[in-house]
PDB file of C-alpha atoms in Angstrom:
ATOM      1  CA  UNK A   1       7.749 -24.741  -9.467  1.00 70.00           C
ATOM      2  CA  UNK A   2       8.542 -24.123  -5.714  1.00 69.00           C
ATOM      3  CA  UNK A   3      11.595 -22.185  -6.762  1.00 69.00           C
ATOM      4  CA  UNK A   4       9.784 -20.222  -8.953  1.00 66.00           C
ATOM      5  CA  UNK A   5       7.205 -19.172  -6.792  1.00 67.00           C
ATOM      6  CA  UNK A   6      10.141 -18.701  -4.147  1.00 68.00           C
ATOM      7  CA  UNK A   7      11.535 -15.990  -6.133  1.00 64.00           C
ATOM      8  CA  UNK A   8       7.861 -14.299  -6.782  1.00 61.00           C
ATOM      9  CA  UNK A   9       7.395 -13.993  -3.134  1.00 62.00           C
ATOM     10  CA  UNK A  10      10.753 -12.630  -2.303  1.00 66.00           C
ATOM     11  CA  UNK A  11      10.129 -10.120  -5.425  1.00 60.00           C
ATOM     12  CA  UNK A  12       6.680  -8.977  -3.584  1.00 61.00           C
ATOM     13  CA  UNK A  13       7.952  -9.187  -0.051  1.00 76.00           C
ATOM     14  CA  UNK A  14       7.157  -6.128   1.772  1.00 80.00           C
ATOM     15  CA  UNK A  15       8.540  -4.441   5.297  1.00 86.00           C
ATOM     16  CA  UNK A  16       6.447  -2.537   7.248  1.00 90.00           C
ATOM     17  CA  UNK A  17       8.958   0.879   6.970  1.00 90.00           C
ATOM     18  CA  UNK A  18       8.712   0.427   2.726  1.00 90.00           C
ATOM     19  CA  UNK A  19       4.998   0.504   3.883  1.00 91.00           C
ATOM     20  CA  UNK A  20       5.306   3.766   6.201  1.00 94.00           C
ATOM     21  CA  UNK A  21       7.790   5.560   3.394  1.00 94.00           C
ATOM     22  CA  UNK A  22       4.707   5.099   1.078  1.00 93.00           C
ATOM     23  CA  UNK A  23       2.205   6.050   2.887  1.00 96.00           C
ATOM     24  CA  UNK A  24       4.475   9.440   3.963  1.00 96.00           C
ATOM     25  CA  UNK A  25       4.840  10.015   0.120  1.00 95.00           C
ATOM     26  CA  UNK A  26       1.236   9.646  -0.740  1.00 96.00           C
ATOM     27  CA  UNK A  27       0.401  12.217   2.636  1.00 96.00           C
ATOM     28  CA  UNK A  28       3.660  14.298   0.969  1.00 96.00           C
ATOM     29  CA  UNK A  29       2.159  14.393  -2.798  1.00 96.00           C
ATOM     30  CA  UNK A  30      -1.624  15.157  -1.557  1.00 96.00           C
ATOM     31  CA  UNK A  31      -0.744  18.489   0.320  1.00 97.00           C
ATOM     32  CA  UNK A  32       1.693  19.369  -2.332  1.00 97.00           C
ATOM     33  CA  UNK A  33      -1.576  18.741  -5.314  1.00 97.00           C
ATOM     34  CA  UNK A  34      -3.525  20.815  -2.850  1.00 96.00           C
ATOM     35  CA  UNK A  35      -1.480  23.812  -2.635  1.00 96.00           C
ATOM     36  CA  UNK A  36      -0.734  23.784  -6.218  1.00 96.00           C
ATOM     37  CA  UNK A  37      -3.647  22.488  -7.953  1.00 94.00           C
ATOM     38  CA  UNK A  38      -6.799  22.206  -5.713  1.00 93.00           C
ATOM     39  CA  UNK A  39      -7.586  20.371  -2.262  1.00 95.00           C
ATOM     40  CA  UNK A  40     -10.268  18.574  -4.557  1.00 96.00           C
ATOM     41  CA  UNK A  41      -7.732  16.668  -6.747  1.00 96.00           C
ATOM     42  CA  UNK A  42      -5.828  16.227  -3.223  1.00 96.00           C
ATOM     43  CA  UNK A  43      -8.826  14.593  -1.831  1.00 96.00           C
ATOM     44  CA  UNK A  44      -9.532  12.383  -5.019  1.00 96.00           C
ATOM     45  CA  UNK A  45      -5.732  11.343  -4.859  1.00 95.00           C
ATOM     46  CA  UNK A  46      -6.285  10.339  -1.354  1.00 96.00           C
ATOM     47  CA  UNK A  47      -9.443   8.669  -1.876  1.00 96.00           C
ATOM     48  CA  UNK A  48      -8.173   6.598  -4.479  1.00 96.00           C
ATOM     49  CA  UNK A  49      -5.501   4.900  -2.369  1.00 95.00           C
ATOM     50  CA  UNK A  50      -8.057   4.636   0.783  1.00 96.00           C
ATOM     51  CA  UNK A  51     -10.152   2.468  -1.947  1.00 97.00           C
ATOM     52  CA  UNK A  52      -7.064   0.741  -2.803  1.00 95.00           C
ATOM     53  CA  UNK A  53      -6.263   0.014   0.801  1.00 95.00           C
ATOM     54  CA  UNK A  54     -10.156  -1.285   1.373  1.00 96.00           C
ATOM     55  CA  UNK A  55     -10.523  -3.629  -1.920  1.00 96.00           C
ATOM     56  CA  UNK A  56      -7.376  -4.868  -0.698  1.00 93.00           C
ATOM     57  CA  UNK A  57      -8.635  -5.373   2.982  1.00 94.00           C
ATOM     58  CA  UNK A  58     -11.802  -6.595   1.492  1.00 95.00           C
ATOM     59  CA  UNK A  59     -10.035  -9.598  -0.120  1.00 93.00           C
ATOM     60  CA  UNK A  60      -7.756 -10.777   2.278  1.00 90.00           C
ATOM     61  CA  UNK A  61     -10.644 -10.998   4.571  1.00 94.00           C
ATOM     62  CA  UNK A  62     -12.541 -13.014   1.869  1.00 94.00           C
ATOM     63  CA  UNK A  63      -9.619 -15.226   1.665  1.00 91.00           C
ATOM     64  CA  UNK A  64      -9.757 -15.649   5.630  1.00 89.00           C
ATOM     65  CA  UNK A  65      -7.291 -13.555   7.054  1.00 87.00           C
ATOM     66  CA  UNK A  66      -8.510 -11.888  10.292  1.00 90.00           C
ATOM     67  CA  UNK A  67      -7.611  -9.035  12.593  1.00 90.00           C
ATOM     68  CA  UNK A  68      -4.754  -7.068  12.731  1.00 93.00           C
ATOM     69  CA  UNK A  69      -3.124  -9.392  10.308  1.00 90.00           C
ATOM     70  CA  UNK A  70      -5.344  -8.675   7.423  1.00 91.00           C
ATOM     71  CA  UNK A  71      -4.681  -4.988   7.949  1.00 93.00           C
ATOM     72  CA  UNK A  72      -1.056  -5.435   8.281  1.00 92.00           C
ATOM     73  CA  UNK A  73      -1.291  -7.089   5.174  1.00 90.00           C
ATOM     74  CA  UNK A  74      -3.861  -4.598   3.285  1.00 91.00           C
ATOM     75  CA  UNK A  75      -1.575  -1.993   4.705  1.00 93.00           C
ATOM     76  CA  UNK A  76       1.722  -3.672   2.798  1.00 90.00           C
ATOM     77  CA  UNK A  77      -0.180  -3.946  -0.137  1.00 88.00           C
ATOM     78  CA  UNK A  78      -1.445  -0.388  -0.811  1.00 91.00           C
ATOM     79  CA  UNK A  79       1.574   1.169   0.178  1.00 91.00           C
ATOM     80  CA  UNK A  80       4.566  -1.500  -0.676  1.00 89.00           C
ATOM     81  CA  UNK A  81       5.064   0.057  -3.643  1.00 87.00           C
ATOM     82  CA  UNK A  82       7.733   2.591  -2.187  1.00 86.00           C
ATOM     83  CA  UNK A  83       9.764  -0.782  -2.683  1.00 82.00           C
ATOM     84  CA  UNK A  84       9.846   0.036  -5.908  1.00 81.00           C
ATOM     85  CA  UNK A  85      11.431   3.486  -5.702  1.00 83.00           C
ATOM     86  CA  UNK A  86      13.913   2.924  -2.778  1.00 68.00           C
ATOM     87  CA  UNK A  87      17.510   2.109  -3.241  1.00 65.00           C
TER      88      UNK A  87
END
């Protein structure tokens, strides 16, 4: 079980650059859906990953993390997914 849950945590483990790249792409794809579609769908784009960033911030304070280190954390989680997509 600890092994297991070793290897989940090491799957989901996020740097703080993977967290900057994805927050650069998000900034990237909103001005790019505002020049080419509307600023409106830009804004809803960005407003959707600002909620995402506060339900995560939201929880982690529930769960007792305070500070900086709960937005550090909220941070990693809204925008970690650039893990995903870098080599």
């Amino acid at each position: 079980m600890r092994a297991s849950r070793g290897a989940v945590l090491n799957v989901f483990r996020v740097e703080m650059s993977i967290a900057h790249m994805g927050f650069g792409i998000v900034i990237i794809a909103c001005a790019l859906v505002g020049v080419v579609w509307s600023p409106r769908a830009a804004v809803i784009i960005a407003g959707a990953f600002f909620a995402c960033f506060l339900v995560a911030l939201v929880v982690l304070l529930c769960t007792g993390r305070r500070g900086w280190a709960a937005v550090r954390a909220a941070y990693k989680s809204a925008f970690g997914w650039a893990n995903w997509i870098t080599p």
